[in-house]
Amino acid sequence: MIDAFLFVGLPYIAIVTALVAGFARARSNKYGLSARSSQFLEDRQLLWGSAPWHIGVGIVLLGHLVAVCLPGVWASLLTIPGALLTIETIGVAGSLLAIVGITVLIVRRVTSARVQAVTTIMDLVVVGLLLLQVILGLMSAINFRYGAAWSTGTVVPYFWSLVRLKPDMTYVADFPMLFKLHIVGAWLIILALPFTRLMHVLYVPLGYLVRAPQLVIWSTTRRRQQAVVAQAQAESRREFIKGAAGGAVAAGLLALGISEKLFSFFKGPRADLEADSALLAKKLQRLQQTAEERELELERQRKEMILIGRYSELTENKGKYFTDYRMAPGLAFKGKDGLPLLISAKCTHLGCTVGSEMDNQGRILCPCHISYFNVQTGEPNAGAPAKAPLAHLAWALVDGDGKVVVSKQPFQPAQGTADSALLAQCNLYITKPGLA
Amino acid sequence: MRASLIFIISFAAATQVHAYPEFQKFVTANSGRPVNCALCHANHDGPEGTAPGQIGRLTPVEQAELGRARAALEAGANVNSPILNAFGNHIIDRLGKKKFLELRVAPAELAKLLPADSDLDGDGIPDVQEYLEGTNPLDKNDGNPWRLFQNNFKRNFAQIMLTLAATVAGLYALRHFLRGFAIATRSHDESEES
Amino acid sequence: MNLREQFAKAQTYLAERFPVEKMNYASMVEKKEVPVHRLSWGYYMGGLALFFFLVQLVTGLLLLFYYQPTVSDAHASVEYITNHVPGGALIRNMHAWGSSLMIATVLVHLLTAFAMKAFGKPREVTWLTGVALLGIVFGFGFTGYLLPWHQIAVNATKVGLQSIEMVGQYLPGALARWPTAIKEAIQGEASVGQATLSRFFAIHVIVLPLTVFAVLAGHVISVQLHGMSRGVDEPPKRMEKFFPTFFMKDLEVWGVAFMVLFILGMCLPFESFSAYPLFEPFDPKGSTPDGVKPEWYFYFVYYPLELLPFWVILIAQHVAIAVLALTPWIFRNTSRRTLRVLAVAAALYLIIMTVFGGTIYKLFKG
């Protein structure tokens, strides 16, 4: 019951009263509408009170306003890592500033004789209410983190439900007493608005933000000269302040965005176990490949003959790849006479590996720039980008006992003969170039 | 004699073609991008040979997996063939080997039969689209450049906006700093004109 | 003319080219003014190139923390940076895009400086250092391209280095083997491998940066001392103050360039424009993928090389370099109008050969 009054009845009473009474007062007592500044009476403490109060509460209220008016944007802004913490920190800093400010103002109201002379009871009520409200808000923020995030799902829809005249207090019914008091305090402040100095909230001098700098120049020569210097100083000071403000925003955003990422970059990834072991497996595989390449190189440096495969693996139409003595690719075919035909597969144009399929004209194709090489002669076709022929390679056929049965050097006839039965049992080797 | 017979039989079995170049030809022709066997296979030169990811280098455990994958004629077999990459295994898993072999004459149909929402590399481009466009469905940095740009832009929109805000604020700050500096260091005989 | 007079003449010549008396705050900052005319946009190009260079320095330094220059680990380390290091993909992509943007800006800077006759007296030294920087920048591109050690990197480098070897066919007798020897000296071994990767890495990361610092310092000091050249023949209707107006606009151009580079780095992987087989780890024993080409900024040499006889390109290249280096003296009396026409012609050639080179090649070769 009491909840219904506090969260539905009170808000509407407060809003209606503020509107009606405020309007009436504005019409009937236009010149009485003011914050009744006491600056002429006491301005030292006022500076240390009013400035921190207004700046602090301005920051906090700005956050409240954005959350209420643009909850979607607010929620997506908070998804950026670090944004929530930053915003909450700014809010806490603002509210601490506001508390310091309002405390100084209370002390001023209560201790300065001049100011007491113009203080009304409502002034004291207002200043007490404001202090209480900010303290309640700060305690809510600290005890029930993180308000910036949970408010979009609770307080903001509650507020809009009131505006849409479909009040739904279930959004806020389950909150702890501390926070409920904060909500009630807000409605009380709105209720008090037309009857107190809080009216000054309605005419914030926004124009002052963009007003041209006012220069008061006394009309003597000396003062005029001083004014010129002072103007330059003031102008450059204004520019520096704008620069500092922009720089602070830029630095803040930069710190927010980059610092965490830079730290992570240098810290390196902490991948999960599965990703780590997959990475390690890949590195191991690459190392093994390098090791195999080194082994091949060593083999080619040490041995006079290197095994490629069995004679029976060779076909006439599809070559078998192997690595020759210069670590370049080579192809082994079965020639028309039944003997092996070994040819370098490193294209003489730009070094691509030539394909192993022989077409019906007895040629193999290098796919990179389309050169056809005749397997028998090694010559490229006319007009091909490759100009030099593929070299033939020396080979030897060795039988089961390790005896060289047939061998051939390029440009020379084969040495030795064998019948097909013997050949089928032989292994094919390449022989080191430069040897007979 | 028996040894060589066994050898000849196993050699004949080994020469049976296990790669399906019809798909490669289709993708290259359809997309204009030259693709290689690594679209579906573990090794970029295909399954035959002795390099890593090819048949000639499988351990007995892996050979058993290969046999299971080859026998997966129907869909849903949850295959893990060592000569296929995740996309290749995804194809056999969703279609089954029988349907896949039937598609050799109509490779374009593969795009219609695979699930349209599957995106194995998470780059925002569905696998079937990457298949048709000849980009790697397992690499989130490979895809149609314009589509990748759009997807990444949406995903990183907040970051980009914040960076823009930081840059604008920084330039604003520099502009006013420089102006303030210029005004402050202006020699006074110049300022008399005002 | 006796020795004393010759000496005096040389002194005057050098004093005009190196106006050290202008090295004070008043001349360099306070009083400096920049002409405002329709080619004034060209004044920003040099600074923009410098900006991209600074980006490359920073991103390159960050990459250096994780890259491993060995043939077994280079590709894996780049993959590690892209897929596992937080922010690594952004840094790597910005480095790749940054290199292309830097080279494009350098070429525009060259053409605008030429068209504005910025090499005229007394700015010859600026021009010469600029030509040296052009060569260095292409050296950065060529050496850096090899480092990821994927198919297109290694094969394109092989193709590029092979063109040195092809000079041998024109040399007589024993000299014919010198180009091969030179190529193998550059490579460090008979074919591109670990020795090549190690030295390209050293060149890319230490030798060229140190060289650039030295030459760039000379170039920038020379520009700052002389100020911006007039750019057009008509006397300028308006001059703007260098500080803070022009300087600030320069920084704003940097801001825009940064945002463009950042968005490209975040959203558009550099390698998505080429077929993926080109970026697989280099496999010396396997097949070479289709589409092996050097980077786009070499197309203006690469496609003519494929289309025309080698000796034509050889001669044209040397003539072009000689003309570039001797521009301040060859074009000393050329009017700005003619220079603009030449610059536009050169720009058209570069653009057409770069963008349509592949199509032209296919047209002629079928």
PDB file of N, CA, C and O in Angstrom, chain A residues 168-201:
ATOM      1  N   ASP A 168       4.068   1.183 -13.666  1.00  0.00           N
ATOM      2  CA  ASP A 168       4.347  -0.209 -13.308  1.00  0.00           C
ATOM      3  C   ASP A 168       5.412  -0.204 -12.238  1.00  0.00           C
ATOM      4  O   ASP A 168       6.600  -0.065 -12.547  1.00  0.00           O
ATOM      5  N   MET A 169       5.019  -0.321 -10.970  1.00  0.00           N
ATOM      6  CA  MET A 169       6.017  -0.210  -9.919  1.00  0.00           C
ATOM      7  C   MET A 169       6.662  -1.543  -9.592  1.00  0.00           C
ATOM      8  O   MET A 169       7.528  -1.610  -8.734  1.00  0.00           O
ATOM      9  N   THR A 170       6.266  -2.603 -10.303  1.00  0.00           N
ATOM     10  CA  THR A 170       6.928  -3.890 -10.041  1.00  0.00           C
ATOM     11  C   THR A 170       8.398  -3.828 -10.378  1.00  0.00           C
ATOM     12  O   THR A 170       9.202  -4.585  -9.855  1.00  0.00           O
ATOM     13  N   TYR A 171       8.782  -2.898 -11.265  1.00  0.00           N
ATOM     14  CA  TYR A 171      10.193  -2.764 -11.608  1.00  0.00           C
ATOM     15  C   TYR A 171      11.024  -2.412 -10.391  1.00  0.00           C
ATOM     16  O   TYR A 171      12.187  -2.775 -10.282  1.00  0.00           O
ATOM     17  N   VAL A 172      10.448  -1.587  -9.478  1.00  0.00           N
ATOM     18  CA  VAL A 172      11.281  -1.110  -8.374  1.00  0.00           C
ATOM     19  C   VAL A 172      10.813  -1.662  -7.040  1.00  0.00           C
ATOM     20  O   VAL A 172      11.370  -1.331  -6.002  1.00  0.00           O
ATOM     21  N   ALA A 173       9.767  -2.518  -7.045  1.00  0.00           N
ATOM     22  CA  ALA A 173       9.183  -2.963  -5.769  1.00  0.00           C
ATOM     23  C   ALA A 173      10.151  -3.766  -4.925  1.00  0.00           C
ATOM     24  O   ALA A 173      10.088  -3.738  -3.712  1.00  0.00           O
ATOM     25  N   ASP A 174      11.072  -4.490  -5.573  1.00  0.00           N
ATOM     26  CA  ASP A 174      11.928  -5.400  -4.797  1.00  0.00           C
ATOM     27  C   ASP A 174      13.246  -4.799  -4.391  1.00  0.00           C
ATOM     28  O   ASP A 174      14.117  -5.509  -3.890  1.00  0.00           O
ATOM     29  N   PHE A 175      13.428  -3.523  -4.587  1.00  0.00           N
ATOM     30  CA  PHE A 175      14.718  -2.941  -4.260  1.00  0.00           C
ATOM     31  C   PHE A 175      14.895  -2.825  -2.765  1.00  0.00           C
ATOM     32  O   PHE A 175      13.943  -2.703  -2.011  1.00  0.00           O
ATOM     33  N   PRO A 176      16.136  -2.819  -2.289  1.00  0.00           N
ATOM     34  CA  PRO A 176      16.377  -2.588  -0.861  1.00  0.00           C
ATOM     35  C   PRO A 176      15.954  -1.177  -0.458  1.00  0.00           C
ATOM     36  O   PRO A 176      15.901  -0.269  -1.293  1.00  0.00           O
ATOM     37  N   MET A 177      15.701  -1.001   0.834  1.00  0.00           N
ATOM     38  CA  MET A 177      15.170   0.251   1.369  1.00  0.00           C
ATOM     39  C   MET A 177      16.063   1.430   1.007  1.00  0.00           C
ATOM     40  O   MET A 177      15.595   2.510   0.678  1.00  0.00           O
ATOM     41  N   LEU A 178      17.362   1.202   1.055  1.00  0.00           N
ATOM     42  CA  LEU A 178      18.317   2.279   0.789  1.00  0.00           C
ATOM     43  C   LEU A 178      18.035   2.923  -0.560  1.00  0.00           C
ATOM     44  O   LEU A 178      17.949   4.148  -0.683  1.00  0.00           O
ATOM     45  N   PHE A 179      17.875   2.093  -1.586  1.00  0.00           N
ATOM     46  CA  PHE A 179      17.674   2.623  -2.912  1.00  0.00           C
ATOM     47  C   PHE A 179      16.269   3.187  -3.077  1.00  0.00           C
ATOM     48  O   PHE A 179      16.065   4.208  -3.750  1.00  0.00           O
ATOM     49  N   LYS A 180      15.285   2.569  -2.441  1.00  0.00           N
ATOM     50  CA  LYS A 180      13.920   3.093  -2.538  1.00  0.00           C
ATOM     51  C   LYS A 180      13.857   4.504  -1.974  1.00  0.00           C
ATOM     52  O   LYS A 180      13.174   5.371  -2.513  1.00  0.00           O
ATOM     53  N   LEU A 181      14.610   4.741  -0.882  1.00  0.00           N
ATOM     54  CA  LEU A 181      14.650   6.088  -0.316  1.00  0.00           C
ATOM     55  C   LEU A 181      15.201   7.072  -1.328  1.00  0.00           C
ATOM     56  O   LEU A 181      14.763   8.218  -1.411  1.00  0.00           O
ATOM     57  N   HIS A 182      16.191   6.640  -2.122  1.00  0.00           N
ATOM     58  CA  HIS A 182      16.786   7.503  -3.130  1.00  0.00           C
ATOM     59  C   HIS A 182      15.751   7.893  -4.180  1.00  0.00           C
ATOM     60  O   HIS A 182      15.663   9.048  -4.594  1.00  0.00           O
ATOM     61  N   ILE A 183      14.926   6.922  -4.585  1.00  0.00           N
ATOM     62  CA  ILE A 183      13.887   7.216  -5.570  1.00  0.00           C
ATOM     63  C   ILE A 183      12.873   8.185  -4.969  1.00  0.00           C
ATOM     64  O   ILE A 183      12.489   9.182  -5.601  1.00  0.00           O
ATOM     65  N   VAL A 184      12.473   7.913  -3.746  1.00  0.00           N
ATOM     66  CA  VAL A 184      11.494   8.802  -3.088  1.00  0.00           C
ATOM     67  C   VAL A 184      12.074  10.191  -2.949  1.00  0.00           C
ATOM     68  O   VAL A 184      11.396  11.201  -3.191  1.00  0.00           O
ATOM     69  N   GLY A 185      13.354  10.254  -2.572  1.00  0.00           N
ATOM     70  CA  GLY A 185      14.009  11.551  -2.438  1.00  0.00           C
ATOM     71  C   GLY A 185      13.945  12.347  -3.724  1.00  0.00           C
ATOM     72  O   GLY A 185      13.717  13.564  -3.715  1.00  0.00           O
ATOM     73  N   ALA A 186      14.115  11.652  -4.853  1.00  0.00           N
ATOM     74  CA  ALA A 186      14.058  12.349  -6.137  1.00  0.00           C
ATOM     75  C   ALA A 186      12.687  12.977  -6.344  1.00  0.00           C
ATOM     76  O   ALA A 186      12.574  14.142  -6.746  1.00  0.00           O
ATOM     77  N   TRP A 187      11.633  12.209  -6.065  1.00  0.00           N
ATOM     78  CA  TRP A 187      10.292  12.768  -6.247  1.00  0.00           C
ATOM     79  C   TRP A 187      10.043  13.925  -5.291  1.00  0.00           C
ATOM     80  O   TRP A 187       9.401  14.922  -5.634  1.00  0.00           O
ATOM     81  N   LEU A 188      10.580  13.837  -4.081  1.00  0.00           N
ATOM     82  CA  LEU A 188      10.390  14.936  -3.124  1.00  0.00           C
ATOM     83  C   LEU A 188      11.067  16.205  -3.611  1.00  0.00           C
ATOM     84  O   LEU A 188      10.539  17.314  -3.467  1.00  0.00           O
ATOM     85  N   ILE A 189      12.234  16.036  -4.208  1.00  0.00           N
ATOM     86  CA  ILE A 189      12.946  17.220  -4.716  1.00  0.00           C
ATOM     87  C   ILE A 189      12.136  17.866  -5.829  1.00  0.00           C
ATOM     88  O   ILE A 189      12.001  19.100  -5.900  1.00  0.00           O
ATOM     89  N   ILE A 190      11.572  17.034  -6.702  1.00  0.00           N
ATOM     90  CA  ILE A 190      10.760  17.580  -7.788  1.00  0.00           C
ATOM     91  C   ILE A 190       9.539  18.287  -7.212  1.00  0.00           C
ATOM     92  O   ILE A 190       9.136  19.359  -7.673  1.00  0.00           O
ATOM     93  N   LEU A 191       8.942  17.683  -6.169  1.00  0.00           N
ATOM     94  CA  LEU A 191       7.787  18.311  -5.526  1.00  0.00           C
ATOM     95  C   LEU A 191       8.160  19.661  -4.961  1.00  0.00           C
ATOM     96  O   LEU A 191       7.402  20.630  -5.040  1.00  0.00           O
ATOM     97  N   ALA A 192       9.361  19.739  -4.355  1.00  0.00           N
ATOM     98  CA  ALA A 192       9.780  20.982  -3.698  1.00  0.00           C
ATOM     99  C   ALA A 192      10.186  22.060  -4.697  1.00  0.00           C
ATOM    100  O   ALA A 192      10.300  23.230  -4.331  1.00  0.00           O
ATOM    101  N   LEU A 193      10.368  21.661  -5.934  1.00  0.00           N
ATOM    102  CA  LEU A 193      10.965  22.574  -6.916  1.00  0.00           C
ATOM    103  C   LEU A 193      10.275  23.932  -7.016  1.00  0.00           C
ATOM    104  O   LEU A 193      10.926  24.971  -6.931  1.00  0.00           O
ATOM    105  N   PRO A 194       8.940  24.002  -7.207  1.00  0.00           N
ATOM    106  CA  PRO A 194       8.356  25.329  -7.427  1.00  0.00           C
ATOM    107  C   PRO A 194       8.288  26.189  -6.166  1.00  0.00           C
ATOM    108  O   PRO A 194       8.017  27.381  -6.253  1.00  0.00           O
ATOM    109  N   PHE A 195       8.535  25.615  -5.003  1.00  0.00           N
ATOM    110  CA  PHE A 195       8.344  26.380  -3.767  1.00  0.00           C
ATOM    111  C   PHE A 195       9.651  26.842  -3.176  1.00  0.00           C
ATOM    112  O   PHE A 195       9.670  27.443  -2.125  1.00  0.00           O
ATOM    113  N   THR A 196      10.752  26.515  -3.802  1.00  0.00           N
ATOM    114  CA  THR A 196      12.049  26.817  -3.199  1.00  0.00           C
ATOM    115  C   THR A 196      12.994  27.424  -4.226  1.00  0.00           C
ATOM    116  O   THR A 196      12.627  27.646  -5.376  1.00  0.00           O
ATOM    117  N   ARG A 197      14.221  27.633  -3.764  1.00  0.00           N
ATOM    118  CA  ARG A 197      15.245  28.192  -4.634  1.00  0.00           C
ATOM    119  C   ARG A 197      15.605  27.254  -5.782  1.00  0.00           C
ATOM    120  O   ARG A 197      16.288  27.650  -6.717  1.00  0.00           O
ATOM    121  N   LEU A 198      15.112  25.997  -5.700  1.00  0.00           N
ATOM    122  CA  LEU A 198      15.425  25.034  -6.772  1.00  0.00           C
ATOM    123  C   LEU A 198      14.865  25.473  -8.124  1.00  0.00           C
ATOM    124  O   LEU A 198      15.207  24.914  -9.155  1.00  0.00           O
ATOM    125  N   MET A 199      14.017  26.486  -8.122  1.00  0.00           N
ATOM    126  CA  MET A 199      13.505  27.000  -9.390  1.00  0.00           C
ATOM    127  C   MET A 199      14.641  27.367 -10.339  1.00  0.00           C
ATOM    128  O   MET A 199      14.476  27.345 -11.538  1.00  0.00           O
ATOM    129  N   HIS A 200      15.807  27.716  -9.756  1.00  0.00           N
ATOM    130  CA  HIS A 200      16.885  28.158 -10.636  1.00  0.00           C
ATOM    131  C   HIS A 200      17.359  27.055 -11.561  1.00  0.00           C
ATOM    132  O   HIS A 200      18.016  27.305 -12.554  1.00  0.00           O
ATOM    133  N   VAL A 201      17.017  25.807 -11.237  1.00  0.00           N
ATOM    134  CA  VAL A 201      17.389  24.690 -12.117  1.00  0.00           C
ATOM    135  C   VAL A 201      16.758  24.850 -13.493  1.00  0.00           C
ATOM    136  O   VAL A 201      17.303  24.415 -14.500  1.00  0.00           O
TER     137      VAL A 201
END
